[in-house]
XYZ file of C-alpha atoms in Angstrom:
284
model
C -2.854 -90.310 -8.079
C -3.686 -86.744 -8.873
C -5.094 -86.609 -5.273
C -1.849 -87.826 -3.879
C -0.536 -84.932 -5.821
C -2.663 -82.371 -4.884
C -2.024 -83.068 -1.031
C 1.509 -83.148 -1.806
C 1.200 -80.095 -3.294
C -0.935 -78.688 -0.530
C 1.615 -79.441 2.184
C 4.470 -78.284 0.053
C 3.110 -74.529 0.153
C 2.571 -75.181 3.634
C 5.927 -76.398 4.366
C 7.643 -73.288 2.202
C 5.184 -71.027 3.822
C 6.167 -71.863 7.136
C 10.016 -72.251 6.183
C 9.559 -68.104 5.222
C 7.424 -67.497 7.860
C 10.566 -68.690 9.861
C 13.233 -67.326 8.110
C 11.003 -63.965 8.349
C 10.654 -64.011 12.012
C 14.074 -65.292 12.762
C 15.557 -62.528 10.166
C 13.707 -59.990 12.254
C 14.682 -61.110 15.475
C 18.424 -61.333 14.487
C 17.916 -57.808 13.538
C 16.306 -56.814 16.453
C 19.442 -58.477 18.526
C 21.814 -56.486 16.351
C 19.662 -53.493 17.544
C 20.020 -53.855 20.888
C 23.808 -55.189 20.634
C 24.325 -51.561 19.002
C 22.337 -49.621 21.101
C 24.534 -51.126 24.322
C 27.831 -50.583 22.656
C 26.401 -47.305 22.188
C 25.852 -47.272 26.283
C 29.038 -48.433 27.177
C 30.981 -45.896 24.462
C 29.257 -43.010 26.197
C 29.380 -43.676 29.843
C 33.032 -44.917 28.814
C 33.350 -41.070 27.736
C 31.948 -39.547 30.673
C 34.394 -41.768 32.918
C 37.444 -40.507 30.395
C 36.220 -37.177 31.202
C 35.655 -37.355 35.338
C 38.784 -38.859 35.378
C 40.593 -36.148 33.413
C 39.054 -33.313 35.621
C 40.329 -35.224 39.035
C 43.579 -35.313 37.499
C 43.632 -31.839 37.045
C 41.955 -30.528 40.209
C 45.081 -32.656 41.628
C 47.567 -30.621 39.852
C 46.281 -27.110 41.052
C 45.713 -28.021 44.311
C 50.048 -28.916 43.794
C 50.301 -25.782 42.545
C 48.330 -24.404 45.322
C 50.057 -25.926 47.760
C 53.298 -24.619 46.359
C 55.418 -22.865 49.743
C 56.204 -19.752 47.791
C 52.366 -19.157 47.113
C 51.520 -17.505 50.470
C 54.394 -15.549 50.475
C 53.588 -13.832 47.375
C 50.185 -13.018 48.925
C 52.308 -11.762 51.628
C 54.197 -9.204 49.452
C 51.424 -7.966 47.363
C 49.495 -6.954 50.031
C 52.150 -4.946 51.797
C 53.312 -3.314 48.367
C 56.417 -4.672 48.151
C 54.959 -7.380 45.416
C 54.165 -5.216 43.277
C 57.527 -3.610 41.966
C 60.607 -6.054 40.851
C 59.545 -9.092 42.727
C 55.929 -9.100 41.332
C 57.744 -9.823 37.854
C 59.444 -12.490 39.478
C 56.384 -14.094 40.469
C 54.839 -13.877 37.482
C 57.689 -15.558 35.586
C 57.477 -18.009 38.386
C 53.363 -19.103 37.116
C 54.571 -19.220 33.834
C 57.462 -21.853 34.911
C 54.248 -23.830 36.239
C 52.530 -23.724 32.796
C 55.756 -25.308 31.561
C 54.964 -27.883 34.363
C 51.341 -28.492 33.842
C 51.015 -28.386 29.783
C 47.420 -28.997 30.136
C 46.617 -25.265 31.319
C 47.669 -22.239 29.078
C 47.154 -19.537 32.214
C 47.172 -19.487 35.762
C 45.479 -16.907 38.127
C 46.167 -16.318 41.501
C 43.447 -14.341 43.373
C 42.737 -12.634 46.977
C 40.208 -13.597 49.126
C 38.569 -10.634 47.982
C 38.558 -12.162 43.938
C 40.891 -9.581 42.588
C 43.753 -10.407 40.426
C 47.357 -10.362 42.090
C 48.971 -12.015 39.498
C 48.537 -13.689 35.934
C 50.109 -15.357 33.636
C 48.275 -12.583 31.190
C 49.794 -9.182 32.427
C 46.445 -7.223 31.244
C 44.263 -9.104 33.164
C 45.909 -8.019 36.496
C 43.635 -5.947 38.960
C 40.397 -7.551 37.380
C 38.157 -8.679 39.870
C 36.517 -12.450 39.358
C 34.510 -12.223 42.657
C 31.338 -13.862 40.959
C 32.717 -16.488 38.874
C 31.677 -20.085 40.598
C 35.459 -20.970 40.503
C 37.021 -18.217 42.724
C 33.691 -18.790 45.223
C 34.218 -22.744 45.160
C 38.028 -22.423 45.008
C 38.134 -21.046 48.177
C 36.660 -24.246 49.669
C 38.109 -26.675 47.756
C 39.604 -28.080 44.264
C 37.295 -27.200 41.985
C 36.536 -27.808 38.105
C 34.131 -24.390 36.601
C 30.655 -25.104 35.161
C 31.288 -24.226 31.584
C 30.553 -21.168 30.156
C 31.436 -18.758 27.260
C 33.808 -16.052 28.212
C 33.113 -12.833 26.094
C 36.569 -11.509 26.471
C 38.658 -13.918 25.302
C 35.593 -14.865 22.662
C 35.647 -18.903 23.533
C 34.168 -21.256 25.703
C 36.256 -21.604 29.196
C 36.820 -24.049 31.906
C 38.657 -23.029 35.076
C 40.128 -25.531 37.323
C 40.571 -24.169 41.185
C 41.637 -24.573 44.871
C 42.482 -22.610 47.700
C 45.592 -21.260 48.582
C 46.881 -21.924 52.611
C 49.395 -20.410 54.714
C 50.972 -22.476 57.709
C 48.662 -22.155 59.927
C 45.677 -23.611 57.169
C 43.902 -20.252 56.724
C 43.227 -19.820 53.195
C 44.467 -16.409 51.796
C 43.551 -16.582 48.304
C 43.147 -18.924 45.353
C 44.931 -20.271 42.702
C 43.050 -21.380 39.190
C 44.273 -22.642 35.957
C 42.420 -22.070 32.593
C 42.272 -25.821 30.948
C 43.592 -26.640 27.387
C 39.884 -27.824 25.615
C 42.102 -29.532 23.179
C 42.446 -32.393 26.079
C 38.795 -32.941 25.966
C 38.370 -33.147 22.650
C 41.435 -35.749 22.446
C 39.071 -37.970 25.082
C 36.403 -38.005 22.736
C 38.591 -39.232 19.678
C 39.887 -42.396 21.898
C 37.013 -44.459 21.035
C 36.106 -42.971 17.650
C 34.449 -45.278 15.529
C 34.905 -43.999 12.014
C 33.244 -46.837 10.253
C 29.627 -45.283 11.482
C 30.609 -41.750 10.843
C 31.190 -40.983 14.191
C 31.262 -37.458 15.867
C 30.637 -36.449 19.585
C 30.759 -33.278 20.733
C 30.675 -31.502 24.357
C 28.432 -29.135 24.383
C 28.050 -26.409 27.581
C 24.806 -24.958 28.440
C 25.185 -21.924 26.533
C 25.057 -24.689 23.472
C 28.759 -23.464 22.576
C 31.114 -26.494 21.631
C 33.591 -26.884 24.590
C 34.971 -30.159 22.510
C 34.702 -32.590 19.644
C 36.052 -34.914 17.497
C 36.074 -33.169 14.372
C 38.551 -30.288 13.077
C 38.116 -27.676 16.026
C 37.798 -24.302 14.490
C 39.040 -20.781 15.799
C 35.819 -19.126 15.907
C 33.435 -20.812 18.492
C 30.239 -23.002 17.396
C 27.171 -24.444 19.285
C 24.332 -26.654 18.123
C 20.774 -25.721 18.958
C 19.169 -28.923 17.921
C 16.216 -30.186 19.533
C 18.410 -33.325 20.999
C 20.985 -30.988 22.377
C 18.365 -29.040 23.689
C 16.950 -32.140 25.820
C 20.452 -32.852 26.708
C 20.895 -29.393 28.433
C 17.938 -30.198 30.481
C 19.677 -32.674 32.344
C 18.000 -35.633 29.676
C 19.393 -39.086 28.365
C 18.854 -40.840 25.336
C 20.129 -43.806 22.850
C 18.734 -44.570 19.397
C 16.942 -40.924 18.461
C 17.415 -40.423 14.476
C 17.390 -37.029 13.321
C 19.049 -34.392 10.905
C 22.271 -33.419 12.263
C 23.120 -29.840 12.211
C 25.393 -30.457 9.131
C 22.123 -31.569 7.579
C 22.962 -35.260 7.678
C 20.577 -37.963 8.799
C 22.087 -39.684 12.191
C 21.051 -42.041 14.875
C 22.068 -40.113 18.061
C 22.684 -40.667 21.748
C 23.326 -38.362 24.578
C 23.467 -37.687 28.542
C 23.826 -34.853 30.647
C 27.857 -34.383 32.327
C 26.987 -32.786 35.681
C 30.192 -32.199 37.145
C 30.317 -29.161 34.044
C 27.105 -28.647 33.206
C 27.559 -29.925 29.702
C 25.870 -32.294 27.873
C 27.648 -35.772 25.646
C 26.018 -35.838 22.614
C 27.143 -38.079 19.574
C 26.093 -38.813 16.410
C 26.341 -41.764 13.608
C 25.696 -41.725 10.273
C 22.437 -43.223 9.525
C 23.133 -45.071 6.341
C 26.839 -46.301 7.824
C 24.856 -47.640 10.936
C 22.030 -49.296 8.301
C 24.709 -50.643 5.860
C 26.884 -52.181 9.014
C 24.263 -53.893 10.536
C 22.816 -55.760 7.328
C 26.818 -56.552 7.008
C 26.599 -58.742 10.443
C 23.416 -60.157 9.763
């Protein structure tokens, strides 16, 4: 009898061990799962983003090759360059460009340029006469509709992105070009759309000049960048999901990133750690 109990007993520790070895391995699987679910919700979010934002910048490159294409456009050229646009009528035109602002919300200027890169008229009267020759949006614009690589513009003390396109006359000759100076506040509304505030949640556009061009969080007047070693290897054109690290704020974060070509800026977002940790025990 105490035999038969002993083997009982035996195969009882057995049968609990391998009951918890099975629990174990199936509790770190189903964790594992969760992992991966995250990490490709995490995938789809951010290319989800990066669509939002493509999208956005066709949209606009459509509305200033409109106002490009406006009829009264090459007739302005025509009057600035024989002097006459530059008395009474070259008010006129600039109070017409700041009619078009009230038509496309989502620039707060608009340019119009020679061939040459000089100024004719802006929506900003003390900007006239200044000559942009070098900036990648007058050279593209000339070609084509264009949206600017990103950079940091040390007048105006802010990051800037310049939407372009040529300017015709009848007979398809381009005589100058027009650009628009886009709101950032649009971009920044793209990255709220899919916020997920549960996992403490922040993304951030981020030009290669590491200024802030965008973000979900309060945007401030005075400009900020992040020099972290993630943005960093998201500037050099490098992807990522999953990396944990202390956020700039000094908060511990799971991130993910990936390069935005068409602006030379880089998606990088953040979660909280211990949000992500306590929401994934939740589902298991």
């Amino acid at each position: 009898m105490r035999l038969l109990f002993k083997i009982m007993g035996v195969f009882g520790i057995l049968l609990l061990s391998s009951i918890a070895s099975v629990g174990i391995y199936s509790f770190l699987h189903s964790q594992e799962a969760i992992s991966i679910m995250f990490e490709n919700r995490i995938h789809f979010q951010m290319d989800s983003k990066e669509w939002l934002i493509g999208m956005y910048l066709s949209g606009k490159k459509e509305s200033i090759s409109c106002i490009a294409d406006d009829k009264e456009l090459p007739e302005m050229f025509e009057q600035h360059a024989s002097g006459i646009g530059l008395g009474a009528h070259h008010n006129e035109n600039r109070d017409y460009l700041a009619e078009k602002l009230h038509e496309y919300p989502d620039f707060d200027e608009i340019i119009l340029l020679s061939m040459e890169g000089i100024v004719h008229i802006y929506t900003r009267e003390e900007n006239e006469g200044k000559i942009f020759s070098g900036e990648d949006f007058f050279i593209e614009g000339k070609k084509k509709a264009y949206a600017q690589k990103s950079r940091y513009d040390q007048q105006m003390q802010q990051p800037v992105i310049f939407i372009s396109s040529p300017i015709k006359n009848r007979q398809g000759q381009a005589v100058g070009v027009a650009a628009g100076k886009l709101k950032l506040q649009a971009l920044s509304n793209i990255l709220r759309g899919n916020l997920d505030s549960s996992l403490g949640e922040r993304s951030y556009l981020i030009n290669k000049f590491n200024y802030i061009i965008a973000e979900t969080g309060n945007n401030s007047a005075k400009p900020k960048a992040i020099y972290t070693a993630e943005a960093k290897k998201c500037l050099s054109g490098k992807e990522a999901t999953g990396e944990e690290h202390i956020s700039a704020e000094g908060r511990a974060v799971i991130t993910a990133y990936k390069w935005v070509p068409e602006i030379e800026s880089c998606l990088l977002t953040e979660f909280d750690k211990e949000k992500v940790f306590t929401h994934l025990s939740g589902v298991t």
